[in-house]
mmCIF file of C-alpha atoms in Angstrom:
data_model
loop_
_atom_site.group_PDB
_atom_site.id
_atom_site.type_symbol
_atom_site.label_atom_id
_atom_site.label_comp_id
_atom_site.label_asym_id
_atom_site.label_seq_id
_atom_site.Cartn_x
_atom_site.Cartn_y
_atom_site.Cartn_z
ATOM 1 C CA UNK A 1 -208.878 -121.961 17.011
ATOM 2 C CA UNK A 2 -211.079 -120.052 19.485
ATOM 3 C CA UNK A 3 -208.169 -117.894 20.611
ATOM 4 C CA UNK A 4 -207.271 -116.991 17.029
ATOM 5 C CA UNK A 5 -210.809 -115.789 16.346
ATOM 6 C CA UNK A 6 -210.831 -113.556 19.422
ATOM 7 C CA UNK A 7 -207.495 -111.925 18.576
ATOM 8 C CA UNK A 8 -208.347 -111.027 14.975
ATOM 9 C CA UNK A 9 -211.199 -108.562 15.748
ATOM 10 C CA UNK A 10 -209.142 -106.930 18.524
ATOM 11 C CA UNK A 11 -206.199 -106.462 16.143
ATOM 12 C CA UNK A 12 -208.487 -104.937 13.490
ATOM 13 C CA UNK A 13 -210.041 -102.587 16.056
ATOM 14 C CA UNK A 14 -206.627 -101.408 17.281
ATOM 15 C CA UNK A 15 -205.389 -100.925 13.721
ATOM 16 C CA UNK A 16 -208.480 -98.883 12.934
ATOM 17 C CA UNK A 17 -208.059 -96.672 15.989
ATOM 18 C CA UNK A 18 -204.368 -96.080 15.182
ATOM 19 C CA UNK A 19 -205.247 -95.164 11.586
ATOM 20 C CA UNK A 20 -207.860 -92.678 12.853
ATOM 21 C CA UNK A 21 -205.341 -91.089 15.215
ATOM 22 C CA UNK A 22 -202.763 -90.762 12.461
ATOM 23 C CA UNK A 23 -205.306 -89.104 10.176
ATOM 24 C CA UNK A 24 -206.372 -86.521 12.778
ATOM 25 C CA UNK A 25 -202.712 -85.884 13.755
ATOM 26 C CA UNK A 26 -201.930 -84.965 10.140
ATOM 27 C CA UNK A 27 -204.671 -82.307 10.023
ATOM 28 C CA UNK A 28 -203.316 -78.801 10.575
ATOM 29 C CA UNK A 29 -204.634 -76.574 13.355
ATOM 30 C CA UNK A 30 -205.511 -73.032 12.301
ATOM 31 C CA UNK A 31 -205.347 -69.949 14.551
ATOM 32 C CA UNK A 32 -208.413 -67.844 15.296
ATOM 33 C CA UNK A 33 -208.539 -64.757 13.108
ATOM 34 C CA UNK A 34 -207.924 -61.746 15.347
ATOM 35 C CA UNK A 35 -207.627 -57.971 14.876
ATOM 36 C CA UNK A 36 -206.020 -57.261 18.243
ATOM 37 C CA UNK A 37 -202.777 -56.234 16.499
ATOM 38 C CA UNK A 38 -204.525 -53.315 14.829
ATOM 39 C CA UNK A 39 -205.128 -49.892 16.434
ATOM 40 C CA UNK A 40 -208.405 -49.582 18.268
ATOM 41 C CA UNK A 41 -211.063 -47.117 17.158
ATOM 42 C CA UNK A 42 -212.136 -45.221 20.281
ATOM 43 C CA UNK A 43 -215.823 -44.286 20.253
ATOM 44 C CA UNK A 44 -217.708 -41.862 22.463
ATOM 45 C CA UNK A 45 -219.861 -44.552 24.028
ATOM 46 C CA UNK A 46 -219.905 -46.282 27.402
ATOM 47 C CA UNK A 47 -219.828 -49.822 26.026
ATOM 48 C CA UNK A 48 -219.443 -52.002 22.929
ATOM 49 C CA UNK A 49 -221.965 -54.748 22.267
ATOM 50 C CA UNK A 50 -221.320 -57.549 19.800
ATOM 51 C CA UNK A 51 -224.307 -59.537 18.521
ATOM 52 C CA UNK A 52 -224.843 -62.350 16.029
ATOM 53 C CA UNK A 53 -228.203 -62.490 14.248
ATOM 54 C CA UNK A 54 -227.044 -64.979 11.597
ATOM 55 C CA UNK A 55 -228.098 -68.604 12.093
ATOM 56 C CA UNK A 56 -226.299 -71.009 9.776
ATOM 57 C CA UNK A 57 -228.586 -73.699 8.304
ATOM 58 C CA UNK A 58 -225.682 -76.114 8.895
ATOM 59 C CA UNK A 59 -226.828 -78.157 5.853
ATOM 60 C CA UNK A 60 -225.930 -78.185 2.163
ATOM 61 C CA UNK A 61 -225.413 -76.122 0.164
ATOM 62 C CA UNK A 62 -224.059 -74.064 3.131
ATOM 63 C CA UNK A 63 -220.650 -75.203 4.312
ATOM 64 C CA UNK A 64 -219.454 -72.475 6.684
ATOM 65 C CA UNK A 65 -220.079 -74.844 9.641
ATOM 66 C CA UNK A 66 -217.368 -77.133 8.208
ATOM 67 C CA UNK A 67 -214.686 -74.434 8.086
ATOM 68 C CA UNK A 68 -211.650 -74.975 10.396
ATOM 69 C CA UNK A 69 -212.080 -71.378 11.597
ATOM 70 C CA UNK A 70 -215.635 -70.051 11.730
ATOM 71 C CA UNK A 71 -216.344 -66.994 9.557
ATOM 72 C CA UNK A 72 -218.937 -65.921 12.122
ATOM 73 C CA UNK A 73 -216.521 -66.131 15.057
ATOM 74 C CA UNK A 74 -213.899 -64.226 13.026
ATOM 75 C CA UNK A 75 -216.431 -61.467 12.310
ATOM 76 C CA UNK A 76 -217.423 -61.179 15.950
ATOM 77 C CA UNK A 77 -213.749 -60.866 16.867
ATOM 78 C CA UNK A 78 -213.615 -57.688 14.767
ATOM 79 C CA UNK A 79 -216.122 -55.919 17.017
ATOM 80 C CA UNK A 80 -214.289 -56.977 20.191
ATOM 81 C CA UNK A 81 -210.795 -56.197 18.857
ATOM 82 C CA UNK A 82 -211.222 -52.984 16.853
ATOM 83 C CA UNK A 83 -213.733 -50.858 18.821
ATOM 84 C CA UNK A 84 -213.102 -49.343 22.248
ATOM 85 C CA UNK A 85 -215.590 -47.531 24.493
ATOM 86 C CA UNK A 86 -214.254 -44.122 25.494
ATOM 87 C CA UNK A 87 -217.355 -42.214 26.571
ATOM 88 C CA UNK A 88 -219.782 -41.748 29.452
ATOM 89 C CA UNK A 89 -223.005 -42.998 27.852
ATOM 90 C CA UNK A 90 -224.521 -44.814 24.911
ATOM 91 C CA UNK A 91 -223.661 -48.013 23.107
ATOM 92 C CA UNK A 92 -221.925 -49.029 19.895
ATOM 93 C CA UNK A 93 -223.536 -52.244 18.718
ATOM 94 C CA UNK A 94 -221.732 -54.451 16.212
ATOM 95 C CA UNK A 95 -224.091 -56.936 14.552
ATOM 96 C CA UNK A 96 -223.162 -59.873 12.367
ATOM 97 C CA UNK A 97 -226.030 -60.120 9.912
ATOM 98 C CA UNK A 98 -224.667 -62.796 7.597
ATOM 99 C CA UNK A 99 -221.646 -65.134 7.448
ATOM 100 C CA UNK A 100 -222.539 -67.700 4.809
ATOM 101 C CA UNK A 101 -220.508 -69.820 2.438
ATOM 102 C CA UNK A 102 -222.393 -71.786 -0.188
ATOM 103 C CA UNK A 103 -220.945 -74.663 -2.216
ATOM 104 C CA UNK A 104 -221.909 -74.664 -5.900
ATOM 105 C CA UNK A 105 -221.144 -77.794 -7.953
ATOM 106 C CA UNK A 106 -219.446 -77.048 -11.245
ATOM 107 C CA UNK A 107 -219.956 -78.901 -14.501
ATOM 108 C CA UNK A 108 -217.188 -81.377 -15.296
ATOM 109 C CA UNK A 109 -215.782 -82.442 -18.608
ATOM 110 C CA UNK A 110 -217.609 -85.515 -19.897
ATOM 111 C CA UNK A 111 -216.569 -88.547 -21.927
ATOM 112 C CA UNK A 112 -213.058 -89.799 -22.597
ATOM 113 C CA UNK A 113 -211.629 -86.309 -22.318
ATOM 114 C CA UNK A 114 -213.123 -86.001 -18.855
ATOM 115 C CA UNK A 115 -211.179 -89.037 -17.667
ATOM 116 C CA UNK A 116 -207.938 -87.122 -18.346
ATOM 117 C CA UNK A 117 -209.067 -83.681 -17.188
ATOM 118 C CA UNK A 118 -208.736 -82.305 -13.664
ATOM 119 C CA UNK A 119 -211.696 -79.939 -13.571
ATOM 120 C CA UNK A 120 -212.641 -77.343 -10.985
ATOM 121 C CA UNK A 121 -215.411 -79.260 -9.201
ATOM 122 C CA UNK A 122 -216.912 -76.741 -6.760
ATOM 123 C CA UNK A 123 -217.117 -73.036 -6.230
ATOM 124 C CA UNK A 124 -217.480 -71.521 -2.777
ATOM 125 C CA UNK A 125 -219.390 -68.214 -2.542
ATOM 126 C CA UNK A 126 -218.767 -66.438 0.755
ATOM 127 C CA UNK A 127 -220.673 -63.412 2.031
ATOM 128 C CA UNK A 128 -220.252 -61.562 5.342
ATOM 129 C CA UNK A 129 -222.425 -58.581 6.250
ATOM 130 C CA UNK A 130 -221.929 -56.538 9.393
ATOM 131 C CA UNK A 131 -223.271 -53.291 10.827
ATOM 132 C CA UNK A 132 -222.146 -50.837 13.483
ATOM 133 C CA UNK A 133 -224.787 -48.631 15.078
ATOM 134 C CA UNK A 134 -224.612 -45.968 17.736
ATOM 135 C CA UNK A 135 -227.391 -45.852 20.309
ATOM 136 C CA UNK A 136 -227.874 -43.137 22.892
ATOM 137 C CA UNK A 137 -228.571 -43.768 26.591
ATOM 138 C CA UNK A 138 -232.298 -44.177 25.798
ATOM 139 C CA UNK A 139 -231.577 -46.814 23.166
ATOM 140 C CA UNK A 140 -232.382 -44.528 20.203
ATOM 141 C CA UNK A 141 -230.294 -45.041 17.083
ATOM 142 C CA UNK A 142 -228.046 -42.101 16.362
ATOM 143 C CA UNK A 143 -226.107 -43.525 13.415
ATOM 144 C CA UNK A 144 -225.477 -46.744 11.543
ATOM 145 C CA UNK A 145 -223.060 -48.119 8.955
ATOM 146 C CA UNK A 146 -223.144 -51.443 7.137
ATOM 147 C CA UNK A 147 -220.588 -53.281 4.997
ATOM 148 C CA UNK A 148 -220.567 -56.498 2.974
ATOM 149 C CA UNK A 149 -217.546 -58.559 1.925
ATOM 150 C CA UNK A 150 -217.844 -61.197 -0.788
ATOM 151 C CA UNK A 151 -215.426 -63.734 -2.177
ATOM 152 C CA UNK A 152 -215.619 -66.746 -4.498
ATOM 153 C CA UNK A 153 -213.109 -69.578 -4.807
ATOM 154 C CA UNK A 154 -213.078 -72.695 -6.991
ATOM 155 C CA UNK A 155 -211.330 -75.977 -6.101
ATOM 156 C CA UNK A 156 -210.121 -78.876 -8.285
ATOM 157 C CA UNK A 157 -211.834 -82.251 -8.133
ATOM 158 C CA UNK A 158 -208.710 -84.048 -6.818
ATOM 159 C CA UNK A 159 -208.281 -81.771 -3.777
ATOM 160 C CA UNK A 160 -207.591 -83.375 -0.414
ATOM 161 C CA UNK A 161 -209.479 -82.469 2.782
ATOM 162 C CA UNK A 162 -206.416 -80.690 4.207
ATOM 163 C CA UNK A 163 -205.998 -78.667 1.019
ATOM 164 C CA UNK A 164 -209.706 -77.799 1.019
ATOM 165 C CA UNK A 165 -209.579 -76.632 4.652
ATOM 166 C CA UNK A 166 -206.505 -74.483 3.869
ATOM 167 C CA UNK A 167 -208.479 -72.821 1.048
ATOM 168 C CA UNK A 168 -211.416 -72.300 3.409
ATOM 169 C CA UNK A 169 -209.143 -70.689 6.012
ATOM 170 C CA UNK A 170 -207.511 -68.412 3.406
ATOM 171 C CA UNK A 171 -210.978 -67.491 2.125
ATOM 172 C CA UNK A 172 -212.109 -66.504 5.639
ATOM 173 C CA UNK A 173 -208.942 -64.471 6.166
ATOM 174 C CA UNK A 174 -209.459 -62.573 2.900
ATOM 175 C CA UNK A 175 -213.150 -61.997 3.561
ATOM 176 C CA UNK A 176 -212.320 -60.534 6.968
ATOM 177 C CA UNK A 177 -209.452 -58.412 5.607
ATOM 178 C CA UNK A 178 -211.939 -56.893 3.187
ATOM 179 C CA UNK A 179 -214.531 -56.445 5.927
ATOM 180 C CA UNK A 180 -212.020 -54.832 8.284
ATOM 181 C CA UNK A 181 -211.061 -52.259 5.658
ATOM 182 C CA UNK A 182 -214.667 -51.572 4.624
ATOM 183 C CA UNK A 183 -216.049 -51.232 8.154
ATOM 184 C CA UNK A 184 -213.211 -49.041 9.333
ATOM 185 C CA UNK A 185 -213.725 -46.725 6.327
ATOM 186 C CA UNK A 186 -217.484 -46.596 6.975
ATOM 187 C CA UNK A 187 -217.044 -45.872 10.704
ATOM 188 C CA UNK A 188 -214.397 -43.169 10.118
ATOM 189 C CA UNK A 189 -216.465 -41.567 7.370
ATOM 190 C CA UNK A 190 -220.055 -41.797 8.610
ATOM 191 C CA UNK A 191 -219.669 -42.142 12.354
ATOM 192 C CA UNK A 192 -216.837 -39.680 12.759
ATOM 193 C CA UNK A 193 -218.912 -37.592 15.196
ATOM 194 C CA UNK A 194 -218.453 -40.410 17.750
ATOM 195 C CA UNK A 195 -214.746 -41.043 17.169
ATOM 196 C CA UNK A 196 -212.512 -39.752 19.990
#
């Protein structure tokens, strides 16, 4: 009787650990979002600096800290991957000013009809804002451009965690594709004096 009692909790513990391992093994792993495959923009500066001034609250309604691939890290990759120093002095500073995604609960169908309706339960509003500024050797600003990318996405109430994370990843990719295009256009248009 004593032996049977000791074995039962151990069996439950092992079963729980195995279930946890199976669940994490089923979760997909997403690659970092990179821009290294794109041509570099050579600037007449001695170095590129990449800075992040956005601090995520890491609490609801913000959810960017739960994303499988960080929107902030993806944005910082843009500065490292796309810009190249090709001059003797000065700095090009890329600053991430905002990389937020806010979850907004949506109203669901009520009553008997609601029991048979698969509503969109949340909307995710993503905003990324970045700037590129040129500073001379004395640290004086010579030029600056700024771009903002925005995207919203709704999800159904019966969505799984894996499906939600896939939507979050796709959302980050699309936000950064928009940001890449917008910042490159801004740099080539308004900072063309420094392009080599």
